[in-house]
Amino acid sequence: MSEKIKRLLSELQDYYLLSIQGLLGIFRKPFYSKDAIDQMDYAGAGSFVIVMIVSLFIGMALSLQLSAELGVLGLKMYTGKVVGISIIREVGPVTAALVYCGRVGAGMASELGSMVIGHQVDSLRVFGVDPIKKLVTPRLLSSIIMLPALTIIGNAIALLGGYYIAVFVSHQSGYVYWSSIRDILNFENVFSGSIKPFMFGFLIASISCYMGLTTKGGAKGLRKSTTNAVVFSIIMIIISDFMLTKILLYLLGFSL
Amino acid sequence: MIAFDDVYFSYGDHHILKGVNFQIQESERVAILGGSGGGKTTILKLIVGLLKPDSGRILIDNDDITIKSEDELMEVRKKFSIVFQDGALFDSLNVKENVAFCLREYTKMSEQEIDEEVDELLRIVGVEHAKYYMPDELSGGMHRRVAIARSLAVTKPRMFLYDEATTGLDPVNAENICNLINELSKNGTGHIIVTHRVIDALRVADRFIFLKDGGIALDGDSSVLIRSNISDIVVFINELKYNLS
Ligand SMILES: Nc1ncnc2c1ncn2[C@@H]1O[C@H](COP(=O)(O)OP(=O)(O)OP(=O)(O)O)[C@@H](O)[C@H]1O
Ligand SMILES: [Mg+2]
C-alpha cells in the first residue's frame, strides 16, 4: 500500500516537473516554432468543424429545453439570458474542452507513445534535442492558444443555435434574444468564460503529453496511455471547472 | 574511450546486467554478441546515457557519465552516432527531413546546402531514390540505411554504435550494410555493433564480446571466438559453419 502511494507521489512529481519545464520552454531557447505551428494547425484547424457541430447542437438543445420550461412559467423572454449565461460561463468552455480532449489529447498521447516505443524519443535525446522542448512545449503552447479560440467560436455558434430555436421554433422575438445576449456580454461573464479554456488547454496538453511520454510496452501500453490521457483529462477538466467557477464567483463578488 | 566498471542494471526486479566490465578504445571495431534479451541494447543505451546503471561506473573519456545531468549528457552524446535497432526514423518526417534533422538542428546551412548534403548521404547508403518517401513506405533494409545516413549527419562522431544493423535483412542487403559499416570506419573511427548474427560480426569486427547471464562470457578476437567451447557460442558458431558449408 505505502509502495503504491510512493509511486503515485513520484508520478505526480514527474508530471509537475514535465508541465513546468514544458511551460518554461515557451520562454527559453531553442524555439521550435515550426512544430508549434504544425500543432496549432492540427489541434485548432482540425478540431474546428467538430467543435462547431457540437456547439451548434448544444446551443439548440439548451434553447429548446429552456424555452419549453420557461414557457410554462410565462418567462419565455428570459430564454436568451439563461441560454447565454450557461453557454458563455459554463457549457461552452467545458464542451469545447471535452471535444478537444477526445480528439487532440488522445492524439497527442498516442503519437508521443508510439514515438517512445519506436525509440524516436531516444533518438531525439541522442541527437542532443530536449524532448520536452521539442515535443511538449509546442503542444502546450498550441493548446493554450487554440482551445480558447475554439471556445470563443463555439460559444458564438451555440448562441446562434439558441437563437434559431428561440425565434423560429419557439416563436420569440429575435430582438429580445439578442438584446439579452448583449446584456450578459459584460466583463464578469466574458472574463469567467475565457479564463477557463486556458486552464483546460494546459491541463489537456500536459496530461496527454505526460501519459504519452511515460508509455511502456507495445500496443497494450499505448492503449493504456491513450485511455489514461483521456480519462484523467476529463476528470481534471470537470474538477477544475468546478473549482474555477467557485473561485471566479468569489472574486467577481457574486453572493450565493 | 569507453569503460564499464562493475556495472549492474535492472528493470524493476528483472536483473539484466550483473557486474559488467570492459574497456573499448576509440579506434576499435567491436561486436557485442549474445542471445535475444541478453542486454545488448541495454549496454548501448547505457553508453550514451539513455539509461542509468543501478551501480558501477561508466566512463567516457575518463569522465563518469552516471552522475551527469541530462544537460551535461548532451555533450557526451555528441561523441557518438547511434543507429537504433528499429531505425527509429521520425515517422512524421520524410526521408530527406529525417536525414537533415541534425543539419537543421546544429548548422546554419542554407536550404540548398542541406539538399546537397542529404543527397550525398543518401548516395553513400544507396537509397537516393527514396528521398521523398515517408518512413512507412520504406522496406526494412531501406529503413536501416536511411537511419545510418541520418546518424552520419551527426557532426564528426568519434565512434559509431549500431544496434542490429543487419538483423532481418536478406544476405545481399546485410552484406551491403556491413560494407558500409567497414567503409565508415576506414579512417580510424571505431564502431560497436550489436548483433546476433555471427557472420556479420566477423565481417565488421576484430574484437568480440559475448554476453551471457548478465555477464561477459567471452572477450577476444575471432580466433578466441571460434575456438570457444561455451555452449551458447558453439551454437552460434555452428550456425556459421552450417552457413559456410
Ligand atoms: N523498457 C523496458 N522495460 C522493462 N524491461 C525491459 C525494457 N527494455 C528491455 N527490457 C528487458 O531487458 C532485457 C534486455 O533487453 P535488451 O533490449 O538489452 O536485449 P537485447 O540483448 O538487445 O535483445 P535483442 O537481441 O532481442 O534486441 C530483456 O529481457 C527485456 O525483456
Ligand atoms: Mg536489442
XYZ file of C-alpha atoms and ligand atoms in Angstrom:
533
model
C 0.000 0.000 0.000
C 2.658 2.502 1.028
C 4.577 1.348 -2.034
C 1.634 2.377 -4.211
C 1.311 5.772 -2.579
C 5.017 6.364 -3.021
C 4.745 5.547 -6.700
C 1.724 7.783 -7.107
C 3.556 10.668 -5.449
C 6.625 10.221 -7.598
C 4.461 10.122 -10.724
C 2.721 13.305 -9.644
C 6.098 14.891 -9.114
C 7.244 13.818 -12.582
C 4.050 15.254 -14.017
C 4.599 18.617 -12.312
C 8.190 18.740 -13.496
C 7.166 17.914 -17.049
C 4.450 20.540 -17.195
C 6.594 23.215 -15.588
C 9.536 22.528 -17.859
C 7.163 22.418 -20.806
C 5.782 25.825 -19.886
C 9.210 27.336 -19.261
C 10.231 26.066 -22.688
C 7.966 28.717 -24.186
C 10.377 31.378 -22.964
C 13.705 29.593 -23.404
C 15.753 28.883 -26.474
C 15.743 26.945 -28.709
C 12.256 27.648 -30.020
C 10.631 25.049 -32.210
C 8.183 27.395 -33.836
C 7.541 25.147 -36.811
C 6.458 22.331 -34.510
C 4.214 24.738 -32.626
C 2.576 25.905 -35.845
C 2.076 22.317 -37.019
C 0.437 21.533 -33.713
C -1.819 24.566 -33.902
C -2.877 23.555 -37.351
C -3.624 20.004 -36.249
C -5.255 20.962 -32.963
C -7.040 24.134 -33.946
C -7.933 23.926 -37.596
C -8.521 20.194 -37.291
C -10.960 20.497 -34.386
C -12.802 23.485 -35.796
C -15.577 21.604 -37.564
C -16.264 19.183 -34.715
C -16.428 21.970 -32.167
C -18.808 23.877 -34.445
C -21.162 20.948 -34.913
C -21.183 20.028 -31.236
C -21.686 23.639 -30.127
C -24.482 24.221 -32.580
C -26.474 21.286 -31.303
C -25.746 22.006 -27.647
C -26.972 25.569 -28.146
C -30.122 24.357 -29.871
C -30.852 21.704 -27.270
C -30.315 24.112 -24.413
C -32.568 26.685 -26.017
C -35.236 24.078 -26.699
C -35.244 22.847 -23.116
C -35.267 26.282 -21.602
C -37.930 27.803 -23.831
C -40.198 24.870 -23.068
C -39.629 25.156 -19.342
C -39.668 28.945 -19.172
C -42.774 28.988 -21.408
C -44.698 27.086 -18.762
C -43.744 29.718 -16.219
C -44.546 32.520 -18.649
C -40.938 33.666 -18.661
C -40.065 32.912 -22.288
C -38.387 36.297 -22.711
C -35.596 35.150 -20.396
C -34.569 32.349 -22.730
C -31.788 34.387 -24.303
C -30.403 35.434 -20.967
C -30.333 31.984 -19.426
C -29.051 30.267 -22.575
C -26.388 32.937 -22.962
C -25.120 32.771 -19.418
C -24.995 28.993 -19.339
C -23.150 28.827 -22.615
C -20.630 31.558 -22.018
C -19.798 30.765 -18.431
C -20.150 27.025 -18.285
C -21.340 24.876 -21.156
C -19.252 26.415 -23.946
C -15.812 26.095 -22.322
C -16.489 22.615 -20.962
C -17.934 21.298 -24.222
C -15.064 22.613 -26.294
C -12.576 21.184 -23.809
C -14.191 17.739 -23.834
C -14.258 17.641 -27.619
C -10.668 18.864 -27.763
C -9.619 16.282 -25.213
C -11.211 13.439 -27.126
C -9.674 14.464 -30.379
C -6.403 16.227 -29.639
C -5.497 14.855 -26.209
C -5.907 11.267 -27.321
C -3.935 12.057 -30.458
C -1.061 13.573 -28.504
C -0.835 10.643 -26.124
C -0.851 8.031 -28.862
C 1.578 9.936 -31.062
C 4.105 10.512 -28.290
C 3.544 6.987 -27.019
C 4.407 5.432 -30.342
C 7.434 7.717 -30.573
C 8.601 6.341 -27.236
C 8.027 2.735 -28.273
C 9.744 3.260 -31.634
C 12.829 4.772 -29.927
C 12.156 8.092 -31.646
C 12.271 9.937 -28.342
C 15.580 8.229 -27.556
C 16.828 9.350 -30.962
C 15.946 12.935 -30.120
C 17.884 12.698 -26.879
C 20.834 11.143 -28.652
C 20.826 13.973 -31.167
C 21.043 16.349 -28.241
C 17.462 17.573 -28.531
C 15.433 18.016 -25.366
C 12.206 16.043 -25.950
C 10.304 18.316 -23.589
C 11.156 21.403 -25.605
C 10.712 19.708 -28.931
C 7.536 17.739 -28.158
C 5.830 19.035 -25.034
C 6.256 22.791 -25.320
C 4.747 23.107 -28.826
C 1.760 21.035 -27.737
C 1.229 23.041 -24.568
C 1.546 26.296 -26.423
C -0.815 25.297 -29.204
C -3.426 24.050 -26.753
C -3.237 27.174 -24.617
C -3.823 29.278 -27.711
C -6.171 27.129 -29.741
C -8.609 25.926 -27.101
C -9.627 29.470 -26.082
C -10.007 30.369 -29.753
C -12.136 27.297 -30.391
C -14.190 28.086 -27.296
C -14.988 31.603 -28.479
C -16.070 30.350 -31.892
C -18.023 27.503 -30.315
C -19.811 29.929 -27.997
C -20.842 32.111 -30.917
C -22.191 29.123 -32.836
C -24.039 27.824 -29.772
C -25.658 31.224 -29.270
C -26.716 31.227 -32.911
C -28.209 27.768 -32.487
C -30.057 29.035 -29.436
C -31.295 31.987 -31.440
C -32.593 29.773 -34.209
C -34.659 27.672 -31.797
C -35.898 30.651 -29.778
C -37.046 32.588 -32.811
C -38.124 30.016 -35.375
C -39.287 27.166 -33.191
C -40.412 28.841 -30.003
C -41.613 31.998 -31.834
C -39.937 34.542 -29.593
C -38.751 37.962 -30.588
C -35.299 37.916 -32.098
C -34.726 41.422 -30.834
C -35.315 40.395 -27.229
C -32.995 37.389 -27.615
C -30.114 39.424 -28.966
C -30.512 42.308 -26.594
C -30.429 39.926 -23.639
C -27.312 38.311 -25.083
C -25.769 41.765 -25.429
C -26.627 42.491 -21.809
C -24.918 39.430 -20.493
C -21.741 40.017 -22.503
C -20.399 42.061 -19.611
C -16.944 41.850 -18.090
C -17.814 39.326 -15.387
C -19.304 36.769 -17.745
C -16.784 37.131 -20.512
C -13.876 37.047 -18.071
C -15.050 33.969 -16.235
C -15.804 32.233 -19.505
C -12.470 32.994 -21.101
C -10.190 32.139 -18.188
C -11.366 28.542 -18.208
C -10.233 27.404 -21.665
C -6.657 28.496 -20.952
C -6.628 26.278 -17.911
C -8.315 23.401 -19.739
C -5.920 23.648 -22.676
C -2.957 23.488 -20.344
C -4.387 20.519 -18.447
C -5.253 18.500 -21.546
C -1.887 19.036 -23.218
C 0.210 18.434 -20.114
C -1.683 15.315 -19.038
C -1.706 13.856 -22.544
C 1.995 14.536 -23.113
C 2.858 13.051 -19.747
C 0.853 9.906 -20.461
C 2.355 9.618 -23.935
C 5.949 10.059 -22.820
C 5.625 7.549 -19.996
C 4.241 4.831 -22.277
C 5.727 1.405 -21.598
C 5.419 -1.765 -23.582
C 3.898 -2.227 -27.002
C 0.381 -1.778 -28.325
C -1.106 -2.586 -24.958
C 0.916 0.113 -23.239
C -0.154 2.536 -25.934
C -3.789 1.722 -25.338
C -3.334 2.287 -21.639
C -1.656 5.650 -22.016
C -4.182 6.907 -24.554
C -7.078 5.851 -22.365
C -5.441 7.355 -19.298
C -4.809 10.609 -21.104
C -8.481 10.990 -21.988
C -9.841 9.758 -18.666
C -7.573 11.896 -16.496
C -8.055 14.944 -18.711
C -11.833 14.654 -18.483
C -11.740 14.230 -14.725
C -9.403 17.178 -14.336
C -11.466 19.351 -16.679
C -14.623 18.754 -14.680
C -12.975 19.163 -11.276
C -11.034 22.263 -12.235
C -14.179 23.698 -13.836
C -15.932 23.439 -10.513
C -13.001 24.945 -8.626
C -12.567 27.767 -11.097
C -16.264 28.540 -11.030
C -16.168 28.730 -7.273
C -13.080 30.948 -7.242
C -14.370 33.203 -10.003
C -17.759 33.675 -8.408
C -15.988 34.674 -5.234
C -13.550 37.012 -6.966
C -16.242 38.657 -9.047
C -18.337 39.305 -5.957
C -21.339 37.097 -6.624
C -23.085 36.067 -3.448
C -24.631 32.639 -3.340
C 37.355 5.765 -24.620
C 34.524 3.691 -23.095
C 34.950 1.865 -19.810
C 32.372 -0.127 -17.855
C 33.369 -0.609 -14.246
C 31.323 -3.282 -12.474
C 28.033 -2.160 -13.973
C 24.750 -3.530 -12.656
C 21.462 -2.788 -14.312
C 17.921 -3.998 -13.789
C 14.419 -3.238 -14.991
C 12.389 -3.479 -11.779
C 13.439 -6.789 -10.246
C 14.498 -8.163 -13.602
C 18.306 -8.148 -13.433
C 19.816 -7.600 -16.865
C 23.488 -6.817 -16.218
C 25.290 -8.250 -13.219
C 28.728 -6.759 -12.963
C 29.891 -5.965 -16.471
C 33.476 -4.801 -17.035
C 35.158 -3.843 -20.282
C 37.155 -1.105 -21.939
C 36.882 -0.097 -25.545
C 39.319 2.197 -27.315
C 38.227 4.835 -29.762
C 39.530 3.095 -32.884
C 38.400 -0.434 -32.027
C 35.902 -2.389 -34.091
C 33.867 -4.348 -31.595
C 30.913 -6.691 -31.871
C 28.701 -7.353 -28.889
C 27.048 -10.740 -29.290
C 24.510 -12.567 -27.228
C 21.081 -14.100 -27.205
C 17.898 -12.154 -27.512
C 17.069 -10.300 -24.325
C 20.636 -10.606 -23.108
C 21.077 -6.896 -22.565
C 22.934 -5.871 -25.727
C 20.689 -2.918 -26.490
C 20.799 -2.024 -22.822
C 24.592 -1.689 -22.991
C 24.385 0.711 -25.945
C 21.776 2.781 -24.140
C 23.990 2.902 -21.069
C 26.925 4.121 -23.161
C 25.003 7.141 -24.405
C 23.400 7.788 -21.045
C 19.822 6.969 -22.036
C 19.717 4.614 -19.059
C 21.418 4.888 -15.700
C 23.010 1.817 -14.074
C 21.907 0.678 -10.620
C 25.539 0.673 -9.550
C 29.003 0.799 -11.064
C 30.636 3.478 -13.162
C 30.573 4.156 -16.881
C 33.483 6.256 -18.037
C 33.519 8.050 -21.370
C 36.902 9.694 -21.920
C 37.662 9.060 -18.237
C 34.603 11.001 -17.228
C 31.905 9.267 -15.172
C 28.640 9.789 -17.048
C 26.446 8.113 -14.461
C 26.486 11.233 -12.301
C 25.864 13.696 -15.116
C 22.671 15.665 -15.606
C 20.641 15.415 -18.802
C 22.142 18.714 -19.996
C 25.708 17.541 -19.468
C 24.916 14.250 -21.201
C 24.070 16.150 -24.385
C 27.796 16.844 -24.794
C 28.690 13.203 -24.227
C 26.151 12.023 -26.765
C 27.671 14.221 -29.450
C 30.725 11.956 -29.387
C 28.654 9.079 -30.713
C 26.471 8.333 -33.630
C 23.923 5.669 -32.825
C 21.578 3.681 -35.019
C 18.779 2.041 -33.081
C 17.563 -1.499 -33.521
C 14.418 -0.451 -35.372
C 15.959 2.523 -37.139
C 13.792 4.905 -35.155
C 13.203 7.312 -38.023
C 10.842 10.144 -37.149
C 7.688 8.883 -38.781
C 6.156 12.324 -39.220
C 9.090 13.420 -41.400
C 10.052 12.181 -44.842
C 13.431 10.626 -45.604
C 15.017 13.925 -46.547
C 13.879 15.678 -43.380
C 14.955 12.736 -41.253
C 18.460 12.840 -42.684
C 18.526 16.623 -42.470
C 17.415 16.601 -38.834
C 20.796 17.227 -37.237
C 21.875 19.561 -40.015
C 18.896 21.791 -39.329
C 19.375 21.493 -35.600
C 23.079 22.288 -35.398
C 24.235 24.017 -38.553
C 23.249 27.177 -40.344
C 23.295 25.569 -43.788
C 21.131 27.051 -46.477
C 18.298 25.001 -47.929
C 20.404 24.229 -50.981
C 23.414 23.096 -48.962
C 21.169 20.858 -46.890
C 19.687 19.427 -50.041
C 23.127 18.618 -51.458
C 24.348 17.151 -48.184
C 21.265 14.938 -47.918
C 21.754 13.748 -51.498
C 25.358 12.902 -50.704
C 24.471 10.978 -47.533
C 21.685 9.067 -49.267
C 24.077 8.210 -52.082
C 26.582 6.793 -49.580
C 23.954 4.418 -48.200
C 22.461 3.806 -51.634
C 18.875 4.946 -51.246
C 18.953 8.243 -53.145
C 15.732 7.351 -54.982
C 13.754 7.349 -51.731
C 14.453 10.952 -50.775
C 10.812 11.977 -50.571
C 9.381 8.740 -49.205
C 7.810 8.628 -45.769
C 9.352 6.114 -43.328
C 6.341 3.795 -43.544
C 6.893 3.480 -47.293
C 10.386 2.052 -46.830
C 11.357 -1.592 -46.670
C 13.257 -2.843 -43.632
C 16.624 -2.568 -45.339
C 15.970 0.903 -46.693
C 14.754 1.971 -43.282
C 18.004 0.798 -41.685
C 20.085 2.543 -44.332
C 18.257 5.827 -44.013
C 18.805 5.590 -40.263
C 22.529 5.149 -40.916
C 22.501 8.137 -43.264
C 20.788 10.187 -40.600
C 23.348 9.194 -38.000
C 26.149 10.137 -40.419
C 24.874 13.687 -40.436
C 25.953 13.992 -36.817
C 28.996 16.204 -36.953
C 32.144 14.084 -36.707
C 31.182 11.289 -34.316
C 34.185 9.698 -32.619
C 32.524 6.317 -32.609
C 29.613 4.625 -34.362
C 27.149 2.460 -32.470
C 24.898 0.127 -34.423
C 22.125 -1.912 -32.878
C 21.254 -4.934 -35.026
C 22.103 -3.103 -38.221
C 21.759 -6.268 -40.299
C 19.147 -8.326 -38.497
C 16.164 -9.322 -40.585
C 17.756 -8.321 -43.884
C 18.388 -10.509 -46.902
C 22.058 -11.573 -47.330
C 22.709 -9.045 -50.090
C 21.391 -6.139 -48.078
C 23.134 -7.372 -44.957
C 26.425 -7.533 -46.832
C 25.881 -4.046 -48.248
C 25.372 -2.688 -44.793
C 28.447 -4.486 -43.491
C 30.499 -2.999 -46.306
C 29.085 0.393 -45.498
C 29.980 -0.009 -41.831
C 33.537 -1.003 -42.773
C 33.767 1.885 -45.202
C 32.787 4.316 -42.476
C 35.461 3.093 -40.078
C 38.257 3.205 -42.674
C 39.650 6.478 -41.398
C 40.152 5.025 -37.932
C 36.777 5.794 -36.421
C 35.805 2.769 -34.374
C 32.428 1.173 -34.012
C 30.458 -1.101 -31.775
C 27.966 -3.325 -33.494
C 25.389 -5.257 -31.567
C 24.126 -8.324 -33.322
C 23.230 -11.946 -33.000
C 24.475 -12.755 -36.493
C 27.981 -14.121 -36.082
C 28.663 -13.909 -39.825
C 28.124 -10.187 -39.873
C 30.063 -9.724 -36.668
C 33.065 -11.468 -38.233
C 32.796 -9.190 -41.259
C 32.949 -5.917 -39.395
C 34.686 -6.527 -36.087
C 38.087 -7.563 -34.736
C 37.009 -7.943 -31.154
C 34.061 -9.912 -29.854
C 32.249 -9.582 -26.571
C 29.770 -12.320 -25.783
C 27.096 -11.584 -23.187
C 25.580 -14.353 -21.163
C 23.514 -14.359 -17.971
C 24.201 -10.713 -17.349
C 27.954 -11.019 -17.571
C 30.669 -11.201 -20.188
C 31.280 -14.826 -21.123
C 33.971 -14.108 -23.678
C 36.027 -11.158 -24.833
C 38.636 -11.558 -27.538
C 39.454 -11.731 -31.228
C 37.950 -14.048 -33.841
C 40.229 -16.998 -33.045
C 39.141 -16.860 -29.405
C 35.541 -16.723 -30.522
C 35.782 -19.640 -32.897
C 37.753 -21.861 -30.509
C 35.473 -21.135 -27.578
C 33.624 -24.070 -26.063
C 30.986 -22.124 -24.179
C 27.822 -23.939 -25.202
C 25.892 -20.854 -26.351
C 28.747 -19.672 -28.502
C 29.146 -23.110 -30.020
C 25.549 -22.884 -31.186
C 26.280 -19.518 -32.774
C 29.422 -20.842 -34.425
C 27.666 -23.958 -35.678
C 25.135 -21.771 -37.390
C 28.047 -20.087 -39.086
C 29.657 -23.366 -40.170
C 26.335 -24.573 -41.455
C 26.024 -21.404 -43.474
C 29.522 -21.820 -44.904
C 29.071 -25.425 -45.961
N 11.680 -0.755 -21.200
C 11.834 -1.955 -20.632
N 11.154 -2.277 -19.509
C 11.325 -3.465 -18.912
N 12.148 -4.423 -19.359
C 12.848 -4.185 -20.463
C 12.730 -2.943 -21.158
N 13.563 -2.986 -22.224
C 14.143 -4.174 -22.203
N 13.736 -4.910 -21.151
C 14.199 -6.250 -20.782
O 15.579 -6.195 -20.651
C 16.193 -7.334 -21.200
C 17.341 -6.914 -22.083
O 16.847 -6.135 -23.130
P 17.749 -5.680 -24.342
O 16.900 -4.848 -25.218
O 19.002 -5.068 -23.830
O 18.067 -7.066 -25.037
P 18.878 -7.354 -26.355
O 20.065 -8.133 -25.964
O 19.104 -6.096 -27.118
O 17.882 -8.302 -27.133
P 17.561 -8.376 -28.714
O 18.661 -9.158 -29.326
O 16.277 -9.114 -28.755
O 17.469 -6.992 -29.206
C 15.107 -8.094 -21.913
O 14.890 -9.282 -21.207
C 13.902 -7.239 -21.869
O 12.802 -8.041 -21.501
Mg 18.403 -5.308 -28.811
